Amino acid sequence: MFTLSFDVLYDFTIKQFNSHLATQFGIEETFHFENNCNFLGIISQPPAALTKVTISNDNVLDYKFLQQVKQFEDSINCTCIISFTDFVPLDHKSQFRNSNLVRYLNYDLNILTTFLFLGKLSKINHLIEYAGSLNVFILHDDNLELEGSTSLNLQSISTITDASSISAFIDYFLVQNSLYSYPIFIAISDLVIYTLIFGLGLFLYLTIANNHKIRSNIGLLFGWIIDVFVCTLASINVVTVFHRYQTWNLIIEPSTKFTRITIFIIVAMFSARGLFNSIEILTDSNESDIHKKLFQYYSGFKKILPIVSKTLATSLLGLSSLILIGIIVLYCCFQGDFLQSMLSRLSILGQICFLALIFEYFMELTFIAGIIVVDLKKMSLTDAIQDSNSSTNEISTVLLKLRYPSHSRPNEDSFRYKVGQLFLRTSFNKTTEVILYVLGLLLLHGIFIHWSLIMPKKDRIINLQNLQIINNTHTIIYFLEYALIIIFILAIAGIIFRFNPPNPIKSTTELSCQDFVENEKQFNSISLENGHSLDIVKIKTNSKCSFVVTIGLDHKVLIWSPLSKISKPIDISSKENGKEFWPINHVAISEDGDFIILINFKFGIIKCFNRTDMVFTWIHQNNDFISRNNKRPKILESFFRKKTVPGFLARQMLNQMKNDSRRGSDVSINGNFPPPPISMKSFGEQQREIAREPTPDNQLNKDEFVIVLETGALIVYSCNDGKIKCSNIITSLYGHDTTLKVLSAKKLRTPRINDRIICQIDNSDLIVATVINNIWKFRKLEVKQGKYNQENKINQTISPVTVKSDYDFGSAYKEKSAPILEEIKGLKLNVACLVPLEFLGMVVVVKNLICELIDIQTGIVLKTFNIANFKPNSFRVTHSEPTHCKFCGCASISTLTIVYEDFDSKTIITQTYKIDEQRSKSNICLRVERDPREIRCLGLNAVTEHQYWYRNIVSWEMTDVNMIIGIAKRNQIDNDEEETVVEVVEKTSGKRDKFDQLIENRGLMSLRNRRKHSKPEFKLLNDIYEGFIITVSDGKRNNYQLPPVTSGKLRDFSHERINAIEKYGFKSIICNFGNLLEVYYLGNDKLIEQDIYYNPDIWSQDNKSNGNKQTDRPPQNSELLFINKRRTMGKRR
């Protein structure tokens, strides 16, 4: 970069140094402008003509030749003559030497004035040594006869008579020689630009110092200023060569001090953000290894480009918008040839700034990064001792007198104290960026004003573009100076690294990219954006479907496909009778994603959208869905199901198969059983899929949408044609003269058993609705308390010896019921709810502060659990992967877990039940009709409770793989994760807390939470939230970093909140941050699985995707193959 800028830098440094060095020796001649012309009068009343006379000679920079020119000028009768001789003392008393003239031309005279008078220049080492022509400008009213009036070689004579051109020439000449007609404006401009330089330097220093990460703040700032200066000069040199200008001066001249300095300030303002980003990354306190910091710095953007590449793109975009605004302003203010000249100058200015920012980007990666790294290595014991002095910037330290005793410090109301505090809070943020952009816009307008004053309005006489430099050479001295500067730079760098040697690498092994991966674990994510313009309020998913439905405050209803390469959503918002179909009170999506149901309680309308045909297939208005007396109907359960195929039709379809086909041994088709899951793709299933095609009747195997209302109404809609079947669960069993209501209802789908709905009535009855041949049948479930693990009745056929046996094993496993306190009898703290365990064919029923695990087939209560007060809709029950009981062959699980969120706080409570005995029969056998004399396997009566609490949780969901995945607040320490172990034989507590203590301070919780918060600062996603996964089998919690949002611009999450979260697939969640959707998961990207218990390869695929590294997931036994064992063996063959 120094080499690129050396040609321009030479004129600012070495050339000026040589000039002052030359004046120290020999006789210095005094040069000044002497002319008796009345320029102000000429501008107001210009003469009739302006004649330019070009005189040629071998070298016009000669004393005797200039005297001849002076004699020629004196012989002309005219109004005024402007010539180079006006600057040179030519009286005979002067001891004039040609070397003094050359020095004056190169160091003192304005460069454009030199180009105005001289032509055919010859330069050596950037110094004008010879000139072949001299221009003389004559202002006159009468005709001039110059031919033959002198012995000088008059090369050319040109005359103009346009009064405006003459005035423009005089004005241009006065400006270039600092004979301004507006000195006050120029002085004010110089004062403004110097003040701006001071202010910008002060701001940069305070921002760097207030980060408290750089030891030598002044050194870094000085190095960065040199960096910007060199990069700008390099860009000027490159633009000069690209446009083939004779000298770099022509691309920025004519100029003033304001216009020249403004170019550097604009480059500095747009590149300042890159400096602060480099400091932030390379001085990150979370990473101590400098090699990892550098790796992140050089590959942090898209894992390919340096992390400051994004800053460069933003700066270039901002500069482009600035230039565009400048072009618009020029078109509004100027016209004609002068407009074209201004646009050409603006184009050159834009090219210089663009190249300077690009050059500065590369200098940040090398020069600035090197300065920061060297600064980091300067930390020593002295820094630790003087930490209190260096923790605050020096200016604030002086203003606030921090080194003085506290009693001598300024008052808080004083101006000095306020300024000191202001300097302490100075930082680079979004507001600062806007201010700098506006400041750059004002500076650009200032440049336009200066250009309009100093640029020639008419270029005919001046015509600097035709300047000829016939010779431009360099001698050995020029290259020697360049070499000496390079040697000096290398010597300084060597001294720096000698006193700051690099730390030796502990290991000689070669470093790889894997060594630089951050230690903090991170979720994988799928971002869904550009859908909603306002916050999302509801998300609906189906764990067996990849599609997602979202509802936003912008009244949009969108269908997303996160696993598709095309992330653009489908908008299914609609109107009904000319009115917007809003609000959407209920939404549901089928398992294959083909049908979406929307229900509106305001109009009582239900609509079905067919995603395949992209139309609403049917619309119905149902009085059961209309709100009455400000009370909305309550949908307790809704789901999609496939119609079952009658047995005679199934046999007819099987007869249509090919002769060589056979039925799969893993399924039996009849009228009472629905088709098996989609994942069970045996040979027979493939044939059944063929049979389900439109032959012989395409009206079969349709989807149905089932709704259960609080009133007991069970409504079935056909998804294809909208046909309705209605029945009532309560009236069918209790008659019409009843006021009973359904408290909770859940579907129960167990393999090879008809679909069922379990309903909890407000009289504590349980009703089971079973579908038989697509018709729903209802029955009461007799709940049998105390029947689990009891001795069976003796059959008369058993031998007398066995009948007379006095052995009684039932008492060994009898549970003692805890008495209920009088204070809490009849008080309902928890809402009634049901949680089905579909694969096990069981249900957990919540009854106030207890819940019961009930077998649906027999009604036997297997276990009663004590629970706390939980938030509505937060109760979950999960279990480990089912497998065989090794002794009796029934299904068994290793753990059963109850999960809920505490009512009064953001705390998740998990109650895990498992057998702690370290032996082969550690699984919980789920055989319902157990005999107490069974000693080979243990049931739920032998489990131990393990309780874990997790605080500061924002949102969470239970996955299908026995884990909790969710979002928590970052930087909030949870020291209260407690584990309480309950003995196998529960004992009644002698003393119980009163109910008053249970609800202590309940009414004051809202008052405690009413805190006034100040305006939130700009924060990224990971500054606020972090992900977590809890393995409920052992209570282990692992925190994960959330992947950054990869949108085009930085997003402020300080005001974003999570309104909705849903389980997505079998191991991931989908949640919103405002109008942004994010899918979070761990492991591979296989998120949808129809039946995870039938697929033993799920976890092996996850391990393979993570390089076979140990994960934090629970071990999966993959032993549940008794349902599809023959199918698996068939695949192996």
PDB file of C-alpha atoms in Angstrom, residues 148-354:
ATOM      1  CA  GLY A 148       6.937  41.241 -35.835  1.00  0.00           C
ATOM      2  CA  SER A 149       6.929  43.352 -32.684  1.00  0.00           C
ATOM      3  CA  THR A 150       9.470  41.159 -30.920  1.00  0.00           C
ATOM      4  CA  SER A 151      12.269  38.747 -31.609  1.00  0.00           C
ATOM      5  CA  LEU A 152      10.704  36.128 -29.328  1.00  0.00           C
ATOM      6  CA  ASN A 153       9.276  32.971 -30.867  1.00  0.00           C
ATOM      7  CA  LEU A 154       5.511  33.504 -30.636  1.00  0.00           C
ATOM      8  CA  GLN A 155       4.185  29.953 -30.947  1.00  0.00           C
ATOM      9  CA  SER A 156       0.455  30.757 -30.878  1.00  0.00           C
ATOM     10  CA  ILE A 157      -1.940  33.658 -30.318  1.00  0.00           C
ATOM     11  CA  SER A 158      -5.617  33.106 -29.354  1.00  0.00           C
ATOM     12  CA  THR A 159      -8.230  35.712 -28.483  1.00  0.00           C
ATOM     13  CA  ILE A 160     -11.681  35.534 -26.866  1.00  0.00           C
ATOM     14  CA  THR A 161     -14.210  38.351 -26.653  1.00  0.00           C
ATOM     15  CA  ASP A 162     -16.873  36.770 -24.412  1.00  0.00           C
ATOM     16  CA  ALA A 163     -17.215  38.982 -21.334  1.00  0.00           C
ATOM     17  CA  SER A 164     -18.288  36.092 -19.056  1.00  0.00           C
ATOM     18  CA  SER A 165     -15.252  34.024 -20.081  1.00  0.00           C
ATOM     19  CA  ILE A 166     -12.959  36.957 -19.364  1.00  0.00           C
ATOM     20  CA  SER A 167     -14.501  37.495 -15.918  1.00  0.00           C
ATOM     21  CA  ALA A 168     -14.282  33.727 -15.196  1.00  0.00           C
ATOM     22  CA  PHE A 169     -10.573  33.734 -16.091  1.00  0.00           C
ATOM     23  CA  ILE A 170      -9.800  36.697 -13.819  1.00  0.00           C
ATOM     24  CA  ASP A 171     -11.778  35.095 -10.986  1.00  0.00           C
ATOM     25  CA  TYR A 172      -9.966  31.767 -11.446  1.00  0.00           C
ATOM     26  CA  PHE A 173      -6.561  33.507 -11.420  1.00  0.00           C
ATOM     27  CA  LEU A 174      -7.364  35.381  -8.211  1.00  0.00           C
ATOM     28  CA  VAL A 175      -8.604  32.220  -6.463  1.00  0.00           C
ATOM     29  CA  GLN A 176      -5.493  30.221  -7.358  1.00  0.00           C
ATOM     30  CA  ASN A 177      -3.268  32.960  -5.991  1.00  0.00           C
ATOM     31  CA  SER A 178      -5.262  33.373  -2.761  1.00  0.00           C
ATOM     32  CA  LEU A 179      -6.494  36.801  -3.826  1.00  0.00           C
ATOM     33  CA  TYR A 180     -10.046  35.851  -2.817  1.00  0.00           C
ATOM     34  CA  SER A 181     -12.987  38.103  -3.208  1.00  0.00           C
ATOM     35  CA  TYR A 182     -14.689  36.108  -0.361  1.00  0.00           C
ATOM     36  CA  PRO A 183     -11.994  35.680   2.333  1.00  0.00           C
ATOM     37  CA  ILE A 184     -14.498  35.417   5.204  1.00  0.00           C
ATOM     38  CA  PHE A 185     -16.181  32.324   3.753  1.00  0.00           C
ATOM     39  CA  ILE A 186     -12.826  30.611   3.155  1.00  0.00           C
ATOM     40  CA  ALA A 187     -11.708  31.427   6.702  1.00  0.00           C
ATOM     41  CA  ILE A 188     -14.939  30.077   8.199  1.00  0.00           C
ATOM     42  CA  SER A 189     -14.626  26.921   6.091  1.00  0.00           C
ATOM     43  CA  ASP A 190     -11.085  26.351   7.315  1.00  0.00           C
ATOM     44  CA  LEU A 191     -12.213  26.843  10.917  1.00  0.00           C
ATOM     45  CA  VAL A 192     -15.073  24.349  10.460  1.00  0.00           C
ATOM     46  CA  ILE A 193     -12.851  21.699   8.939  1.00  0.00           C
ATOM     47  CA  TYR A 194     -10.207  22.041  11.671  1.00  0.00           C
ATOM     48  CA  THR A 195     -12.899  21.832  14.338  1.00  0.00           C
ATOM     49  CA  LEU A 196     -14.302  18.745  12.666  1.00  0.00           C
ATOM     50  CA  ILE A 197     -10.880  17.107  12.598  1.00  0.00           C
ATOM     51  CA  PHE A 198     -10.483  17.764  16.309  1.00  0.00           C
ATOM     52  CA  GLY A 199     -13.985  16.532  17.123  1.00  0.00           C
ATOM     53  CA  LEU A 200     -13.651  13.359  15.061  1.00  0.00           C
ATOM     54  CA  GLY A 201     -10.259  12.585  16.582  1.00  0.00           C
ATOM     55  CA  LEU A 202     -11.648  13.137  20.081  1.00  0.00           C
ATOM     56  CA  PHE A 203     -14.643  10.892  19.384  1.00  0.00           C
ATOM     57  CA  LEU A 204     -12.444   8.101  18.028  1.00  0.00           C
ATOM     58  CA  TYR A 205     -10.130   8.293  21.021  1.00  0.00           C
ATOM     59  CA  LEU A 206     -12.978   8.239  23.538  1.00  0.00           C
ATOM     60  CA  THR A 207     -14.685   5.333  21.793  1.00  0.00           C
ATOM     61  CA  ILE A 208     -11.495   3.264  21.767  1.00  0.00           C
ATOM     62  CA  ALA A 209     -10.622   4.159  25.356  1.00  0.00           C
ATOM     63  CA  ASN A 210     -14.128   3.471  26.704  1.00  0.00           C
ATOM     64  CA  ASN A 211     -13.964  -0.094  25.372  1.00  0.00           C
ATOM     65  CA  HIS A 212     -11.240  -0.763  27.975  1.00  0.00           C
ATOM     66  CA  LYS A 213      -9.667  -3.318  25.645  1.00  0.00           C
ATOM     67  CA  ILE A 214      -6.719  -1.421  24.156  1.00  0.00           C
ATOM     68  CA  ARG A 215      -3.744  -0.411  26.262  1.00  0.00           C
ATOM     69  CA  SER A 216      -2.233   2.138  23.880  1.00  0.00           C
ATOM     70  CA  ASN A 217      -5.278   4.061  22.689  1.00  0.00           C
ATOM     71  CA  ILE A 218      -3.302   6.949  21.213  1.00  0.00           C
ATOM     72  CA  GLY A 219      -0.941   4.577  19.418  1.00  0.00           C
ATOM     73  CA  LEU A 220      -3.770   2.648  17.794  1.00  0.00           C
ATOM     74  CA  LEU A 221      -5.560   5.853  16.799  1.00  0.00           C
ATOM     75  CA  PHE A 222      -2.379   7.334  15.316  1.00  0.00           C
ATOM     76  CA  GLY A 223      -1.717   4.126  13.371  1.00  0.00           C
ATOM     77  CA  TRP A 224      -5.244   4.065  12.017  1.00  0.00           C
ATOM     78  CA  ILE A 225      -5.045   7.710  10.898  1.00  0.00           C
ATOM     79  CA  ILE A 226      -1.830   6.926   9.010  1.00  0.00           C
ATOM     80  CA  ASP A 227      -3.596   3.918   7.516  1.00  0.00           C
ATOM     81  CA  VAL A 228      -6.502   6.059   6.231  1.00  0.00           C
ATOM     82  CA  PHE A 229      -4.092   8.719   4.921  1.00  0.00           C
ATOM     83  CA  VAL A 230      -1.955   6.205   3.006  1.00  0.00           C
ATOM     84  CA  CYS A 231      -4.973   4.369   1.581  1.00  0.00           C
ATOM     85  CA  THR A 232      -6.493   7.627   0.322  1.00  0.00           C
ATOM     86  CA  LEU A 233      -3.247   8.686  -1.343  1.00  0.00           C
ATOM     87  CA  ALA A 234      -2.918   5.224  -2.917  1.00  0.00           C
ATOM     88  CA  SER A 235      -6.432   5.484  -4.356  1.00  0.00           C
ATOM     89  CA  ILE A 236      -5.610   8.938  -5.793  1.00  0.00           C
ATOM     90  CA  ASN A 237      -2.539   7.515  -7.491  1.00  0.00           C
ATOM     91  CA  VAL A 238      -4.471   4.535  -8.925  1.00  0.00           C
ATOM     92  CA  VAL A 239      -7.243   6.793 -10.278  1.00  0.00           C
ATOM     93  CA  THR A 240      -4.587   9.066 -11.846  1.00  0.00           C
ATOM     94  CA  VAL A 241      -2.981   6.164 -13.674  1.00  0.00           C
ATOM     95  CA  PHE A 242      -6.347   4.687 -14.688  1.00  0.00           C
ATOM     96  CA  HIS A 243      -7.568   7.933 -16.270  1.00  0.00           C
ATOM     97  CA  ARG A 244      -4.096   8.668 -17.724  1.00  0.00           C
ATOM     98  CA  TYR A 245      -3.731  12.083 -16.181  1.00  0.00           C
ATOM     99  CA  GLN A 246      -0.359  13.794 -16.603  1.00  0.00           C
ATOM    100  CA  THR A 247      -0.145  14.382 -12.839  1.00  0.00           C
ATOM    101  CA  TRP A 248      -2.238  13.498  -9.837  1.00  0.00           C
ATOM    102  CA  ASN A 249      -2.853  17.171  -9.062  1.00  0.00           C
ATOM    103  CA  LEU A 250      -5.234  17.472 -11.994  1.00  0.00           C
ATOM    104  CA  ILE A 251      -7.810  15.047 -10.533  1.00  0.00           C
ATOM    105  CA  ILE A 252      -8.349  17.067  -7.334  1.00  0.00           C
ATOM    106  CA  GLU A 253      -7.428  20.576  -8.490  1.00  0.00           C
ATOM    107  CA  PRO A 254      -8.665  23.238  -8.385  1.00  0.00           C
ATOM    108  CA  SER A 255      -9.237  22.759  -4.694  1.00  0.00           C
ATOM    109  CA  THR A 256      -9.120  24.486  -1.352  1.00  0.00           C
ATOM    110  CA  LYS A 257      -7.909  23.308   2.003  1.00  0.00           C
ATOM    111  CA  PHE A 258     -11.534  22.385   2.853  1.00  0.00           C
ATOM    112  CA  THR A 259     -12.050  20.166  -0.194  1.00  0.00           C
ATOM    113  CA  ARG A 260      -8.723  18.364   0.214  1.00  0.00           C
ATOM    114  CA  ILE A 261      -9.206  17.552   3.894  1.00  0.00           C
ATOM    115  CA  THR A 262     -12.851  16.549   3.383  1.00  0.00           C
ATOM    116  CA  ILE A 263     -11.798  13.641   1.150  1.00  0.00           C
ATOM    117  CA  PHE A 264      -9.808  12.132   4.026  1.00  0.00           C
ATOM    118  CA  ILE A 265     -12.592  12.781   6.547  1.00  0.00           C
ATOM    119  CA  ILE A 266     -15.216  11.009   4.405  1.00  0.00           C
ATOM    120  CA  VAL A 267     -12.981   7.954   4.063  1.00  0.00           C
ATOM    121  CA  ALA A 268     -12.291   8.000   7.805  1.00  0.00           C
ATOM    122  CA  MET A 269     -15.971   8.212   8.764  1.00  0.00           C
ATOM    123  CA  PHE A 270     -17.002   5.281   6.567  1.00  0.00           C
ATOM    124  CA  SER A 271     -14.086   3.103   7.679  1.00  0.00           C
ATOM    125  CA  ALA A 272     -14.383   3.805  11.418  1.00  0.00           C
ATOM    126  CA  ARG A 273     -16.909   1.007  11.883  1.00  0.00           C
ATOM    127  CA  GLY A 274     -14.409  -1.544  10.595  1.00  0.00           C
ATOM    128  CA  LEU A 275     -11.863  -0.343  13.163  1.00  0.00           C
ATOM    129  CA  PHE A 276     -14.278  -0.820  16.049  1.00  0.00           C
ATOM    130  CA  ASN A 277     -15.352  -4.253  14.783  1.00  0.00           C
ATOM    131  CA  SER A 278     -11.709  -5.333  14.578  1.00  0.00           C
ATOM    132  CA  ILE A 279     -11.127  -4.181  18.149  1.00  0.00           C
ATOM    133  CA  GLU A 280     -14.262  -5.982  19.362  1.00  0.00           C
ATOM    134  CA  ILE A 281     -13.339  -9.313  17.778  1.00  0.00           C
ATOM    135  CA  LEU A 282      -9.595  -9.396  18.373  1.00  0.00           C
ATOM    136  CA  THR A 283      -9.944  -8.338  22.018  1.00  0.00           C
ATOM    137  CA  ASP A 284     -12.822 -10.680  22.850  1.00  0.00           C
ATOM    138  CA  SER A 285     -12.443 -11.616  26.497  1.00  0.00           C
ATOM    139  CA  ASN A 286     -14.368 -14.877  26.051  1.00  0.00           C
ATOM    140  CA  GLU A 287     -11.512 -16.356  24.050  1.00  0.00           C
ATOM    141  CA  SER A 288      -7.992 -16.304  25.436  1.00  0.00           C
ATOM    142  CA  ASP A 289      -6.212 -17.986  22.524  1.00  0.00           C
ATOM    143  CA  ILE A 290      -5.017 -15.356  20.057  1.00  0.00           C
ATOM    144  CA  HIS A 291      -4.911 -17.935  17.258  1.00  0.00           C
ATOM    145  CA  LYS A 292      -8.610 -18.659  17.658  1.00  0.00           C
ATOM    146  CA  LYS A 293      -9.358 -14.948  17.712  1.00  0.00           C
ATOM    147  CA  LEU A 294      -7.481 -14.464  14.457  1.00  0.00           C
ATOM    148  CA  PHE A 295      -9.197 -17.482  12.910  1.00  0.00           C
ATOM    149  CA  GLN A 296     -12.610 -16.065  13.783  1.00  0.00           C
ATOM    150  CA  TYR A 297     -11.511 -12.644  12.522  1.00  0.00           C
ATOM    151  CA  TYR A 298     -10.361 -13.945   9.145  1.00  0.00           C
ATOM    152  CA  SER A 299     -13.163 -16.440   8.531  1.00  0.00           C
ATOM    153  CA  GLY A 300     -16.068 -15.259  10.673  1.00  0.00           C
ATOM    154  CA  PHE A 301     -18.302 -14.082   7.809  1.00  0.00           C
ATOM    155  CA  LYS A 302     -20.056 -17.061   6.175  1.00  0.00           C
ATOM    156  CA  LYS A 303     -17.054 -19.143   7.352  1.00  0.00           C
ATOM    157  CA  ILE A 304     -15.200 -17.989   4.237  1.00  0.00           C
ATOM    158  CA  LEU A 305     -14.525 -14.248   4.317  1.00  0.00           C
ATOM    159  CA  PRO A 306     -13.110 -12.063   7.089  1.00  0.00           C
ATOM    160  CA  ILE A 307     -15.712 -10.848   9.501  1.00  0.00           C
ATOM    161  CA  VAL A 308     -15.133  -7.209   8.516  1.00  0.00           C
ATOM    162  CA  SER A 309     -16.275  -7.987   4.960  1.00  0.00           C
ATOM    163  CA  LYS A 310     -19.833  -7.240   5.993  1.00  0.00           C
ATOM    164  CA  THR A 311     -18.700  -3.882   7.324  1.00  0.00           C
ATOM    165  CA  LEU A 312     -17.010  -3.123   3.998  1.00  0.00           C
ATOM    166  CA  ALA A 313     -20.185  -3.931   2.075  1.00  0.00           C
ATOM    167  CA  THR A 314     -22.213  -1.681   4.373  1.00  0.00           C
ATOM    168  CA  SER A 315     -19.719   1.166   3.995  1.00  0.00           C
ATOM    169  CA  LEU A 316     -19.670   0.894   0.209  1.00  0.00           C
ATOM    170  CA  LEU A 317     -23.463   0.893   0.157  1.00  0.00           C
ATOM    171  CA  GLY A 318     -23.586   3.993   2.350  1.00  0.00           C
ATOM    172  CA  LEU A 319     -21.014   5.767   0.176  1.00  0.00           C
ATOM    173  CA  SER A 320     -22.999   4.881  -2.947  1.00  0.00           C
ATOM    174  CA  SER A 321     -26.134   6.417  -1.486  1.00  0.00           C
ATOM    175  CA  LEU A 322     -24.140   9.528  -0.557  1.00  0.00           C
ATOM    176  CA  ILE A 323     -22.836   9.927  -4.123  1.00  0.00           C
ATOM    177  CA  LEU A 324     -26.340   9.340  -5.505  1.00  0.00           C
ATOM    178  CA  ILE A 325     -27.746  12.127  -3.352  1.00  0.00           C
ATOM    179  CA  GLY A 326     -24.894  14.361  -4.529  1.00  0.00           C
ATOM    180  CA  ILE A 327     -25.760  13.707  -8.178  1.00  0.00           C
ATOM    181  CA  ILE A 328     -29.384  14.653  -7.530  1.00  0.00           C
ATOM    182  CA  VAL A 329     -28.301  17.887  -5.833  1.00  0.00           C
ATOM    183  CA  LEU A 330     -26.023  18.828  -8.749  1.00  0.00           C
ATOM    184  CA  TYR A 331     -28.792  18.290 -11.266  1.00  0.00           C
ATOM    185  CA  CYS A 332     -31.055  20.524  -9.214  1.00  0.00           C
ATOM    186  CA  CYS A 333     -28.518  23.362  -8.836  1.00  0.00           C
ATOM    187  CA  PHE A 334     -26.424  23.504 -12.017  1.00  0.00           C
ATOM    188  CA  GLN A 335     -26.779  23.072 -15.738  1.00  0.00           C
ATOM    189  CA  GLY A 336     -24.835  23.184 -18.967  1.00  0.00           C
ATOM    190  CA  ASP A 337     -21.101  22.597 -19.292  1.00  0.00           C
ATOM    191  CA  PHE A 338     -20.475  23.524 -15.696  1.00  0.00           C
ATOM    192  CA  LEU A 339     -22.860  20.742 -14.574  1.00  0.00           C
ATOM    193  CA  GLN A 340     -20.864  18.225 -16.613  1.00  0.00           C
ATOM    194  CA  SER A 341     -17.636  19.486 -15.045  1.00  0.00           C
ATOM    195  CA  MET A 342     -19.112  19.124 -11.557  1.00  0.00           C
ATOM    196  CA  LEU A 343     -20.414  15.602 -12.299  1.00  0.00           C
ATOM    197  CA  SER A 344     -16.991  14.631 -13.628  1.00  0.00           C
ATOM    198  CA  ARG A 345     -15.345  15.891 -10.452  1.00  0.00           C
ATOM    199  CA  LEU A 346     -17.920  14.069  -8.298  1.00  0.00           C
ATOM    200  CA  SER A 347     -17.275  10.858 -10.235  1.00  0.00           C
ATOM    201  CA  ILE A 348     -13.559  11.176  -9.559  1.00  0.00           C
ATOM    202  CA  LEU A 349     -14.255  11.828  -5.876  1.00  0.00           C
ATOM    203  CA  GLY A 350     -16.472   8.725  -5.664  1.00  0.00           C
ATOM    204  CA  GLN A 351     -13.822   6.543  -7.302  1.00  0.00           C
ATOM    205  CA  ILE A 352     -11.181   7.798  -4.876  1.00  0.00           C
ATOM    206  CA  CYS A 353     -13.352   7.078  -1.825  1.00  0.00           C
ATOM    207  CA  PHE A 354     -14.431   3.648  -3.121  1.00  0.00           C
TER     208      PHE A 354
END
